[in-house]
mmCIF file of C-alpha atoms and ligand atoms in Angstrom:
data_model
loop_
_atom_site.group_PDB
_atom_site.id
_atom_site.type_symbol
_atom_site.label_atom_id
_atom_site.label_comp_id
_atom_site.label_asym_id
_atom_site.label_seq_id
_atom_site.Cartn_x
_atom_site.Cartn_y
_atom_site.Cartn_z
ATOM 1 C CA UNK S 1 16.776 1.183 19.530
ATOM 2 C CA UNK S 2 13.642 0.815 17.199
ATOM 3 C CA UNK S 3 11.161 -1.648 17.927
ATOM 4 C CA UNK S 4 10.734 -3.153 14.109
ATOM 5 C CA UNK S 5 11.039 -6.594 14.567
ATOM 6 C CA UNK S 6 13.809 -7.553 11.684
ATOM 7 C CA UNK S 7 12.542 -8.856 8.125
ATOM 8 C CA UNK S 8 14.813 -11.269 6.132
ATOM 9 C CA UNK S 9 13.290 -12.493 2.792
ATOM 10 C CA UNK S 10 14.837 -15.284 0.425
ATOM 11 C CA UNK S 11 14.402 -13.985 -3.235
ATOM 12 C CA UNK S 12 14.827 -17.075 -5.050
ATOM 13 C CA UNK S 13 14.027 -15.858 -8.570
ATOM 14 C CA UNK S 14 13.989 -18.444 -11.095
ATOM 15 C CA UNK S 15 15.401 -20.936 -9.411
ATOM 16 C CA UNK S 16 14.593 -24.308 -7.271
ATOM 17 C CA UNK S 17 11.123 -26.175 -8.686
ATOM 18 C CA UNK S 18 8.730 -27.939 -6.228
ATOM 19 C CA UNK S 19 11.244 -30.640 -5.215
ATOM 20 C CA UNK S 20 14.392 -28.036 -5.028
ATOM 21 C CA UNK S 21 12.186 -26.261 -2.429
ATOM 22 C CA UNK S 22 10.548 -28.913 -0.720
ATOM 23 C CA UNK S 23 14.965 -29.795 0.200
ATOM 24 C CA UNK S 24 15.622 -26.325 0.720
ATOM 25 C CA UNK S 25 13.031 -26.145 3.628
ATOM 26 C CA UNK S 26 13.526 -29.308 4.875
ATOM 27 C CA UNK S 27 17.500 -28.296 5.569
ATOM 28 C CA UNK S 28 16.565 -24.792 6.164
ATOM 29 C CA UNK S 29 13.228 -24.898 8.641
ATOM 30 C CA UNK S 30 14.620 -26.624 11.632
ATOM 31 C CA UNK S 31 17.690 -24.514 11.391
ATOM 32 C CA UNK S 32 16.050 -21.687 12.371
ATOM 33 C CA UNK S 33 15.227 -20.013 16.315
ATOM 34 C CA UNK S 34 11.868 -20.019 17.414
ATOM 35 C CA UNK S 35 12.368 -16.285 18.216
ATOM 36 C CA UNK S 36 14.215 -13.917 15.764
ATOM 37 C CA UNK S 37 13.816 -11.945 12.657
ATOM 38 C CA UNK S 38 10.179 -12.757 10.520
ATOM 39 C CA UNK S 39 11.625 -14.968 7.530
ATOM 40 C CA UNK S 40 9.653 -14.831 3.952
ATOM 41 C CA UNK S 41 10.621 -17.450 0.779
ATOM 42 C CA UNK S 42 10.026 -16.063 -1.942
ATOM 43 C CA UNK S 43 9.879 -18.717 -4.488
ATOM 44 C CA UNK S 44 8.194 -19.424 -7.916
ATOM 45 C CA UNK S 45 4.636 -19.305 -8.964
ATOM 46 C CA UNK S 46 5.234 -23.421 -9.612
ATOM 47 C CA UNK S 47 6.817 -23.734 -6.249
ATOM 48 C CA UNK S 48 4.291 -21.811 -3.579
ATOM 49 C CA UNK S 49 1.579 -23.825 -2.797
ATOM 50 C CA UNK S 50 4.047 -26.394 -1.906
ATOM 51 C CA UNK S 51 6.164 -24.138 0.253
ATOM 52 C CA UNK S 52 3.258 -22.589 1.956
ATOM 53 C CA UNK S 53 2.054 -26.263 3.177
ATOM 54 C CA UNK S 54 5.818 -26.946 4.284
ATOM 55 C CA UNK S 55 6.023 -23.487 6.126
ATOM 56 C CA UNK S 56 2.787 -23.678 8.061
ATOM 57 C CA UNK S 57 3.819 -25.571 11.169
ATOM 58 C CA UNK S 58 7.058 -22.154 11.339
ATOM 59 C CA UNK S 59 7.041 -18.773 11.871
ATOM 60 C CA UNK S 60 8.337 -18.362 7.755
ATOM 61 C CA UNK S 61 5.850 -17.103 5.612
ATOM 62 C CA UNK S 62 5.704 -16.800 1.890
ATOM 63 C CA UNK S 63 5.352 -14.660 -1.163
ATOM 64 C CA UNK S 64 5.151 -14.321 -4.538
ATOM 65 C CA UNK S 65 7.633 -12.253 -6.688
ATOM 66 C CA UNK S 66 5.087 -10.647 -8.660
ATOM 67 C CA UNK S 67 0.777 -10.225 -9.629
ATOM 68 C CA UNK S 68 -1.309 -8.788 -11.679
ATOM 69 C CA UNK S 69 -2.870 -5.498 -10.593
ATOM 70 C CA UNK S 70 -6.268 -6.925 -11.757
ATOM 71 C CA UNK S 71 -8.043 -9.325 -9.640
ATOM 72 C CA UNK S 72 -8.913 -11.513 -12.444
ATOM 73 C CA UNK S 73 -9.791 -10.719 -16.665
ATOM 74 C CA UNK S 74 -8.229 -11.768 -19.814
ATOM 75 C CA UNK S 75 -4.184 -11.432 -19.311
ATOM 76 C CA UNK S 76 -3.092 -14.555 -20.547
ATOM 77 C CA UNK S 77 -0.513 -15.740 -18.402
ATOM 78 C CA UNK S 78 -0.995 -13.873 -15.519
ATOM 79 C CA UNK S 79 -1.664 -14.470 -11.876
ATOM 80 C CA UNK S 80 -3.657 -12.051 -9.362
ATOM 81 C CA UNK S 81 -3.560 -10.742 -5.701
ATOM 82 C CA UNK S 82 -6.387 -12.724 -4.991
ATOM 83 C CA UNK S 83 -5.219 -16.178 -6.509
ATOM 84 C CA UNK S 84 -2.021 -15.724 -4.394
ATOM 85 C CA UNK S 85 -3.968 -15.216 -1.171
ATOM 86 C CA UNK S 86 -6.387 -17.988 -1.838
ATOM 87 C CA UNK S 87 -3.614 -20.486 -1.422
ATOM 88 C CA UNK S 88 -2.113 -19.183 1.585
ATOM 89 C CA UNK S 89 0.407 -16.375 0.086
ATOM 90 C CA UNK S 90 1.056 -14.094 2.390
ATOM 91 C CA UNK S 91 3.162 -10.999 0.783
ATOM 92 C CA UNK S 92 4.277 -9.816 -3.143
ATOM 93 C CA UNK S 93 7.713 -8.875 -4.330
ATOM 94 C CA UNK S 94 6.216 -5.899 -6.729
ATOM 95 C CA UNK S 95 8.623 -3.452 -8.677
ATOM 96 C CA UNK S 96 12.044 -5.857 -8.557
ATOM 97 C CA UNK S 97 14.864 -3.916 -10.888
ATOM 98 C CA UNK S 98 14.771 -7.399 -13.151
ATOM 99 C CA UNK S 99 10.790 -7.162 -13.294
ATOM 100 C CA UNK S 100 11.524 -2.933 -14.070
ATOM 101 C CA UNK S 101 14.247 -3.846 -16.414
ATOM 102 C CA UNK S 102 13.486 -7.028 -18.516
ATOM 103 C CA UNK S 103 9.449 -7.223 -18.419
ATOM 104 C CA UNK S 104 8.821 -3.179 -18.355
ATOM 105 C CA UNK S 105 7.308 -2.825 -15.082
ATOM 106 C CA UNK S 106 6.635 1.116 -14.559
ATOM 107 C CA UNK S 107 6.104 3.425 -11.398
ATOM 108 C CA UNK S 108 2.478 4.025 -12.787
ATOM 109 C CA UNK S 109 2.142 0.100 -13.297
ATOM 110 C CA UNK S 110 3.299 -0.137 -9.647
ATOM 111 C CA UNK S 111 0.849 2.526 -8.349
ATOM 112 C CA UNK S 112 -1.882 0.354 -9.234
ATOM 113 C CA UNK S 113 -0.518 -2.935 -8.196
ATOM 114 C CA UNK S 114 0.611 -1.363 -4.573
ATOM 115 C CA UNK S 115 -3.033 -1.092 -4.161
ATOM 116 C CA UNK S 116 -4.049 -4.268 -4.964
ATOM 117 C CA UNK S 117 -2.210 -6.151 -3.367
ATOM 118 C CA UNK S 118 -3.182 -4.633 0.018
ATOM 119 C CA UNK S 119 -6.764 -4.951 -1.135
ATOM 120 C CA UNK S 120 -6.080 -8.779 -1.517
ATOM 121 C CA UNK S 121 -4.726 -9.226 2.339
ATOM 122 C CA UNK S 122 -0.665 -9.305 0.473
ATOM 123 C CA UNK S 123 1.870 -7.580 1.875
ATOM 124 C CA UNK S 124 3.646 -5.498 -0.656
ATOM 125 C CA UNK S 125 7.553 -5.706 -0.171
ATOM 126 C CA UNK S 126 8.158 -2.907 -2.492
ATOM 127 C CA UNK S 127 11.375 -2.967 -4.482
ATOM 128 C CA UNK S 128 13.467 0.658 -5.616
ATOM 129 C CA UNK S 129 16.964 1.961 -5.770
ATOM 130 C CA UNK S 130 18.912 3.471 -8.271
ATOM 131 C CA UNK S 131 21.572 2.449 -11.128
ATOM 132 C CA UNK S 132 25.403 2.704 -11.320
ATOM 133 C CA UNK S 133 24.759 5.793 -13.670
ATOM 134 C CA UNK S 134 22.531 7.533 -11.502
ATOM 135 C CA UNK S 135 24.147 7.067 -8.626
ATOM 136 C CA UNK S 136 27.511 8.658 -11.045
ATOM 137 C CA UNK S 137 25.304 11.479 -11.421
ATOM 138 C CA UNK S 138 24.277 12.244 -8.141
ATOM 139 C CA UNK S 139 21.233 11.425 -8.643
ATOM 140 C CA UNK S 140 20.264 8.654 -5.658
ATOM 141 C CA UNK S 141 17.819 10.825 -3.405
ATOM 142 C CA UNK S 142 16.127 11.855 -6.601
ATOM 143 C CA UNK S 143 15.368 8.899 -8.045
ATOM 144 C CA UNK S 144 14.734 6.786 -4.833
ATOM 145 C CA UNK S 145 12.134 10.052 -4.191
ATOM 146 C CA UNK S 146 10.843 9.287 -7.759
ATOM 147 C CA UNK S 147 10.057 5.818 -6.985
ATOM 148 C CA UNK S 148 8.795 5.718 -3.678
ATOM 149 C CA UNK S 149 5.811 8.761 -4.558
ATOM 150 C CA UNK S 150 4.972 7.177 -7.274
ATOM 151 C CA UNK S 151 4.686 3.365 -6.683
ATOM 152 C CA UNK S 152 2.552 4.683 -2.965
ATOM 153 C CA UNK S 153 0.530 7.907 -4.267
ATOM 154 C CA UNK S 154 -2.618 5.501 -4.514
ATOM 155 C CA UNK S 155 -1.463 3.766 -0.895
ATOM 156 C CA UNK S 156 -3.845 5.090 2.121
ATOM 157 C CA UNK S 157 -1.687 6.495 4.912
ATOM 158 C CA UNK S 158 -3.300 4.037 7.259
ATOM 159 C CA UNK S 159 -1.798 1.728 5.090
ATOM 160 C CA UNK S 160 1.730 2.527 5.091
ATOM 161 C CA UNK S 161 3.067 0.384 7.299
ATOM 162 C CA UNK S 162 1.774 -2.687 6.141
ATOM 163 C CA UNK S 163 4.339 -2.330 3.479
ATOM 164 C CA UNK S 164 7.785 -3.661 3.318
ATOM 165 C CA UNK S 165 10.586 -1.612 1.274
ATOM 166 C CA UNK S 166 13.416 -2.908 -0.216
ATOM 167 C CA UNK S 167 16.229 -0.228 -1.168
ATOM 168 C CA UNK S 168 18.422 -2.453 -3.608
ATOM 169 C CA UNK S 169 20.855 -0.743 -5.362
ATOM 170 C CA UNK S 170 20.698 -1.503 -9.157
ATOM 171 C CA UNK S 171 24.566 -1.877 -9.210
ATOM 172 C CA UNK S 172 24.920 -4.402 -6.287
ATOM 173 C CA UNK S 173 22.296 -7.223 -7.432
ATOM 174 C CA UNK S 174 23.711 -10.364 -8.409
ATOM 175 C CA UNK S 175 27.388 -8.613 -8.897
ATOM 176 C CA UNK S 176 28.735 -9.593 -5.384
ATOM 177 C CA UNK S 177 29.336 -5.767 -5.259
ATOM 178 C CA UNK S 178 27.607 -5.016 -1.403
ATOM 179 C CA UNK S 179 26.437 -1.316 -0.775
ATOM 180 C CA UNK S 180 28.848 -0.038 2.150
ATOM 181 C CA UNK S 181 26.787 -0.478 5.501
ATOM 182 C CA UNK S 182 27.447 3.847 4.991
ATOM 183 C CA UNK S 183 25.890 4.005 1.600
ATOM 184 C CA UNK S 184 23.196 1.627 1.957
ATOM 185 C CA UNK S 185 21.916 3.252 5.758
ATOM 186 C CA UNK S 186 21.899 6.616 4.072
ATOM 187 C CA UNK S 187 19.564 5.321 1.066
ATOM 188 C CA UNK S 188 17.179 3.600 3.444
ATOM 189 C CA UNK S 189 17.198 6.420 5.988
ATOM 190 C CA UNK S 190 16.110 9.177 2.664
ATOM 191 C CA UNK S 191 13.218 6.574 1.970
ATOM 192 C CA UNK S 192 12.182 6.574 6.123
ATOM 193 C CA UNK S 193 12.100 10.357 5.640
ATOM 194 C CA UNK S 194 10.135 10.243 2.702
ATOM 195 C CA UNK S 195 7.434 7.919 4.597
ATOM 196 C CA UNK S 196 7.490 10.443 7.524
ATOM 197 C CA UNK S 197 6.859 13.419 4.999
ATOM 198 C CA UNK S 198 3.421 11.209 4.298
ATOM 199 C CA UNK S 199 3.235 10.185 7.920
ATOM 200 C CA UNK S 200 5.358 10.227 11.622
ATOM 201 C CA UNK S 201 3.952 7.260 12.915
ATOM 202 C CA UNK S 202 4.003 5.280 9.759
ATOM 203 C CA UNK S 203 7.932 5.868 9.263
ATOM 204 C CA UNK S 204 8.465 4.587 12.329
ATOM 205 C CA UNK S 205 6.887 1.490 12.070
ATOM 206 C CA UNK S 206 7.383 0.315 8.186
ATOM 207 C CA UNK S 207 10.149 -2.253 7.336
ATOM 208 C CA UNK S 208 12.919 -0.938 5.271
ATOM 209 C CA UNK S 209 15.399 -3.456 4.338
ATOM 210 C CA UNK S 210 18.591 -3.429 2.261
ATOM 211 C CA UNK S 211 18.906 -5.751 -1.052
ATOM 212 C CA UNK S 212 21.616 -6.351 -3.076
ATOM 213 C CA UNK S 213 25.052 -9.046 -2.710
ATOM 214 C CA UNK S 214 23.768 -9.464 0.949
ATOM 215 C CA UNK S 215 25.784 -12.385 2.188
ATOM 216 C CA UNK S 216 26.450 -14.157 5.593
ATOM 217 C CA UNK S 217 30.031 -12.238 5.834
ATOM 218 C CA UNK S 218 28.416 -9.064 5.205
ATOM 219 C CA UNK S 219 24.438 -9.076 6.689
ATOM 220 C CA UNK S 220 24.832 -8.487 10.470
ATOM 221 C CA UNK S 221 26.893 -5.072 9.519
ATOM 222 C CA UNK S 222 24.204 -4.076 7.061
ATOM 223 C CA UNK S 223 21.276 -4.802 9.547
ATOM 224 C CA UNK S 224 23.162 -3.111 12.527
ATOM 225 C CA UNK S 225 22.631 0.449 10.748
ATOM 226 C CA UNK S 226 19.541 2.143 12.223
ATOM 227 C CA UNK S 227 17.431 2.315 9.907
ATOM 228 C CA UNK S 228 18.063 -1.168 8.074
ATOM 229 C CA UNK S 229 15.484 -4.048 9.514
ATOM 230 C CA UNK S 230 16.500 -6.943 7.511
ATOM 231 C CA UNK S 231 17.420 -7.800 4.172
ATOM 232 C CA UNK S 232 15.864 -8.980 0.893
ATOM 233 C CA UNK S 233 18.473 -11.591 0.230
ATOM 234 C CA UNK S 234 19.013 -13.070 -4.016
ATOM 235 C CA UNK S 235 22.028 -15.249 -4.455
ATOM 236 C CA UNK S 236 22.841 -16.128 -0.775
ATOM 237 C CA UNK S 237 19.331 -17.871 -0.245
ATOM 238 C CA UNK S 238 19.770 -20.283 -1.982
ATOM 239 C CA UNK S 239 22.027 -22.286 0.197
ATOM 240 C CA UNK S 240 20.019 -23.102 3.219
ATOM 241 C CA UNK S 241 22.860 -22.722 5.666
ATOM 242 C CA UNK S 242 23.926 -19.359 3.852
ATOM 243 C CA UNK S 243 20.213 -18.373 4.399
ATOM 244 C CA UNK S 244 20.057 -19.538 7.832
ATOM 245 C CA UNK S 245 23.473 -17.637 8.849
ATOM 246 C CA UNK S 246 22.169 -14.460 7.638
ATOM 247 C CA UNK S 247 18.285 -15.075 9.426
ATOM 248 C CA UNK S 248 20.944 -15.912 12.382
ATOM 249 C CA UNK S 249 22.600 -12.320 11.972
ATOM 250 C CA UNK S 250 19.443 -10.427 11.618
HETATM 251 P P1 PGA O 301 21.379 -10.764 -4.839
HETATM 252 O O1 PGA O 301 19.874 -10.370 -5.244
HETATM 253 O O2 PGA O 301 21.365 -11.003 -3.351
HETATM 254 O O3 PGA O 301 21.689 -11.993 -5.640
HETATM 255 O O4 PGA O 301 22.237 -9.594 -5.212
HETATM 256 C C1 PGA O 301 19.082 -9.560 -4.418
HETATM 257 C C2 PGA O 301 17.753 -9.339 -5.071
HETATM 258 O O5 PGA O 301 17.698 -9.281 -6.303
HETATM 259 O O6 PGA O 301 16.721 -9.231 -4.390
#
């Protein structure tokens, strides 16, 4: 039985503005056991200080779902590590399939902000899996091995397990098709052994949760595989009592 405590994180992409969130927690917060799985929200740059002041007096914490890798400079439109963490962020989504796939976030990019983040006191819940195609060809393991060397080659082993990772399957985000409990404990257990080829200890110890159509009919199989500590949760977090019911299965 590991000893990871469980990690459930509400990805709410672009959804739910200051006031959205502010019912959200209000419905949500008191729903939830004093004990039990750490809970991040994950809302929108517009929406964190707000949810960081609601989430203070609870055990949820909050992040961002994305930075900058520099700390501050002339990139219109962008926020940094540090800016999050001055208002009470706690961790970073970094490396999200949309953020690869519709705003050309690369491994290299990722090796940089990986970094940062840490440097800035953020947690880095780190985001990889593979598409339908690859996954057609075979070509998982490679690609999940691709990822995870790149995005950490610049990560200090000390480090390692101050990171979260998410393995979401391309394929399953947002389609309401769920990785098997099979498939998606096989993924996660090639990216634990890719942690222990960098460090025992640190493989251990490091979150790795599953992402992807995770829903309160299907999260308490998912998290019951060994190596799966929680989940990084899209569509289904957006209903507080949907939310709370998978926290509850976690
Ligand atoms: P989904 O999204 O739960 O809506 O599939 C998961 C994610 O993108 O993190």
């Amino acid at each position: 039985m590991s000893e990871r405590t469980s990690y459930v994180a509400a990805n709410w992409k672009m959804n739910k503005a200051i006031e959205e969130a502010e019912a959200f927690l209000g419905a949500f917060l008191p729903k939830r056991a004093e004990d039990g799985p750490e809970v991040v929200i994950c809302p929108s740059y517009l929406a964190l200080k707000a949810t960081v002041e609601l989430c203070a007096q609870s055990r949820a914490r909050v992040a961002a779902q994305n930075m900058h890798e520099q700390d501050g400079g002339a990139f219109t439109g962008e926020v940094s590590a540090p800016m999050l963490h001055e208002i009470g962020v706690d961790a970073v989504v970094l490396g999200h399939s949309e953020r690869r796939q519709y705003f050309n976030e690369t491994d290299e990019a990722l090796a940089r902000k990986v970094p940062a983040a840490l440097a800035a006191g953020l947690e880095p819940i780190l985001c990889v899996g593979e598409t339908e195609k690859q996954r057609d060809a075979d070509e998982t393991e490679a690609v999940l091995s691709q990822q995870v060397s790149t995005d950490l080659a610049a990560v200090e082993t000390a480090q390692l397990d101050r990171l979260v990772i998410a393995y979401e399957p391309v394929w399953a985000i947002g389609t309401g098709r769920t990785a098997t409990p099979e498939q998606a404990q096989e993924a996660v257990l090639s990216i634990r052994e890719l942690v222990r080829s960098r460090d025992q200890s640190a493989a251990e110890r490091i979150r790795i949760v599953y992402g992807g159509s995770m829903k309160p009919e299907n999260a308490a199989e998912l998290i019951a595989q060994p190596d799966i500590d929680g989940g990084l949760v899209g569509g289904a977090s957006l209903d507080p009592d949907d939310f709370a019911a998978i926290v509850a299965a976690a």
